[in-house]
CSV table of C-alpha atoms in Angstrom, one decimal:
chain,number,residue,atom,x,y,z
A,1,MET,CA,47.1,22.8,14.5
A,2,ARG,CA,44.3,22.6,11.9
A,3,LYS,CA,43.5,19.4,10.1
A,4,PRO,CA,44.6,19.2,6.5
A,5,ILE,CA,41.9,20.3,4.0
A,6,ALA,CA,41.7,16.9,2.4
A,7,GLN,CA,41.0,15.3,5.8
A,8,ARG,CA,38.3,17.9,6.5
A,9,ILE,CA,36.7,17.3,3.1
A,10,LYS,CA,36.7,13.5,3.8
A,11,GLU,CA,35.1,14.0,7.2
A,12,LEU,CA,32.4,16.3,5.8
A,13,GLU,CA,31.6,13.8,3.0
A,14,GLU,CA,31.2,11.0,5.7
A,15,ARG,CA,28.9,13.3,7.6
A,16,LYS,CA,26.9,14.1,4.5
A,17,ARG,CA,26.5,10.3,3.8
A,18,ALA,CA,25.4,9.7,7.4
A,19,LEU,CA,22.9,12.6,7.2
A,20,GLN,CA,21.6,11.4,3.8
A,21,SER,CA,21.1,7.9,5.3
A,22,ARG,CA,19.1,9.4,8.2
A,23,LEU,CA,17.0,11.4,5.8
A,24,GLY,CA,16.2,8.4,3.7
A,25,LYS,CA,15.2,6.4,6.8
A,26,GLN,CA,13.0,9.3,8.0
A,27,GLU,CA,11.3,9.5,4.5
A,28,ARG,CA,10.7,5.8,4.5
A,29,ALA,CA,9.1,6.0,8.0
A,30,GLN,CA,6.9,8.8,6.9
A,31,GLU,CA,5.8,6.9,3.8
A,32,THR,CA,5.0,3.9,5.9
A,33,ARG,CA,3.0,6.0,8.3
A,34,ARG,CA,1.0,7.6,5.5
A,35,LYS,CA,0.1,4.2,4.1
A,36,ILE,CA,-1.0,3.0,7.6
A,37,VAL,CA,-3.1,6.1,8.2
A,38,LEU,CA,-4.7,5.9,4.8
A,39,GLY,CA,-5.4,2.2,5.1
A,40,SER,CA,-7.0,2.8,8.5
A,41,PHE,CA,-9.2,5.5,7.0
A,42,VAL,CA,-10.4,3.3,4.2
A,43,LEU,CA,-11.1,0.4,6.5
A,44,GLU,CA,-13.0,2.6,8.9
A,45,ARG,CA,-15.2,3.9,6.0
A,46,LEU,CA,-15.8,0.3,4.9
A,47,ALA,CA,-16.7,-0.7,8.5
A,48,GLN,CA,-19.2,2.2,8.6
A,49,ASP,CA,-20.8,0.9,5.4
A,50,ASP,CA,-21.1,-2.6,7.1
A,51,ASN,CA,-23.0,-0.9,9.9
A,52,GLY,CA,-25.6,0.5,7.6
A,53,ASN,CA,-24.2,4.0,7.6
A,54,THR,CA,-23.3,4.4,3.9
A,55,GLY,CA,-23.0,8.2,3.8
A,56,GLY,CA,-22.0,8.0,0.1
A,57,HIS,CA,-19.2,5.5,0.7
A,58,CYS,CA,-20.7,3.0,-1.7
A,59,ASP,CA,-18.5,4.5,-4.4
A,60,LEU,CA,-15.5,3.6,-2.4
A,61,ARG,CA,-16.6,0.0,-2.0
A,62,GLN,CA,-17.4,-0.3,-5.7
A,63,TRP,CA,-14.0,1.3,-6.6
A,64,LEU,CA,-12.2,-1.2,-4.3
A,65,ALA,CA,-14.1,-4.1,-5.8
A,66,ALA,CA,-12.8,-3.1,-9.3
A,67,GLN,CA,-9.3,-2.1,-8.4
A,68,LEU,CA,-8.1,-4.1,-5.4
A,69,PRO,CA,-8.1,-7.5,-7.1
A,70,VAL,CA,-6.0,-6.1,-9.9
A,71,PHE,CA,-3.6,-4.4,-7.5
A,72,LEU,CA,-3.0,-7.5,-5.4
A,73,VAL,CA,-0.7,-9.6,-7.6
A,74,SER,CA,0.9,-12.0,-5.1
A,75,ASP,CA,-0.9,-14.9,-3.3
A,76,ALA,CA,0.4,-13.5,0.0
A,77,ASP,CA,-1.2,-10.1,-0.6
A,78,ARG,CA,-4.5,-11.7,-1.7
A,79,ALA,CA,-4.5,-13.9,1.4
A,80,LEU,CA,-3.8,-10.8,3.6
A,81,PHE,CA,-6.9,-9.1,2.1
A,82,ALA,CA,-9.1,-12.2,1.6
A,83,ASP,CA,-11.8,-11.1,4.1
A,84,LEU,CA,-12.1,-7.8,2.3
A,85,LEU,CA,-12.0,-9.2,-1.2
A,86,CYS,CA,-14.9,-11.6,-0.3
A,87,ALA,CA,-16.9,-8.9,1.3
A,88,LEU,CA,-16.7,-6.5,-1.7
A,89,PRO,CA,-19.6,-6.4,-4.2
A,90,ARG,CA,-19.4,-8.0,-7.6
A,91,SER,CA,-18.0,-5.8,-10.3
A,92,PRO,CA,-16.9,-6.2,-13.9
A,93,MET,CA,-13.6,-7.4,-12.4
A,94,ARG,CA,-15.3,-9.9,-10.2
A,95,GLY,CA,-17.6,-12.5,-11.7
A,96,GLU,CA,-20.8,-13.8,-10.2
A,97,SER,CA,-19.1,-16.8,-8.6
A,98,GLY,CA,-16.5,-14.6,-6.9
A,99,GLU,CA,-13.6,-14.9,-9.3
A,100,VAL,CA,-11.0,-12.2,-9.0
A,101,GLY,CA,-9.4,-10.4,-12.0
A,102,GLN,CA,-9.6,-11.1,-15.7
A,103,ASP,CA,-7.4,-12.9,-18.2
A,104,GLU,CA,-6.5,-11.5,-21.6
A,105,THR,CA,-9.9,-12.5,-23.0
A,106,GLY,CA,-11.8,-10.5,-20.4
A,107,LYS,CA,-13.0,-13.6,-18.6
A,108,GLY,CA,-12.4,-14.2,-14.9
A,109,LYS,CA,-9.2,-15.9,-13.8
A,110,GLY,CA,-10.8,-18.0,-11.2
A,111,GLY,CA,-9.6,-17.4,-7.6
A,112,GLN,CA,-12.9,-17.7,-5.8
A,113,CYS,CA,-13.1,-16.3,-2.3
A,114,GLN,CA,-12.4,-19.7,-0.7
A,115,ASP,CA,-9.5,-20.0,-3.1
A,116,VAL,CA,-7.9,-16.6,-2.3
A,117,LEU,CA,-5.9,-18.2,0.5
A,118,PRO,CA,-2.7,-19.9,-0.6
């Protein structure tokens, strides 16, 4: 005997929810993998710069010097990237003493390299 239509619809809806959940998990895993691979690529290019093989990557280092301090908003994130932040060249976003970011007046916020760690 066949199942009633209402029961079949309910089972199909449950299956749809399960498949959507699996798809969401798969998409999150792919996004995480993309971030890891891209981060590895950037760190590799920066390491090549440190070994004297600039190959035009100076623009990457300058861009990171300007953008990374602004992007890292939490103390935990700044601590995670402290070694990289301190190794970056000074930029308009990083003052001569190593301060990171700017306040509303355009002056540095403080946060010297040794102060990056919480």
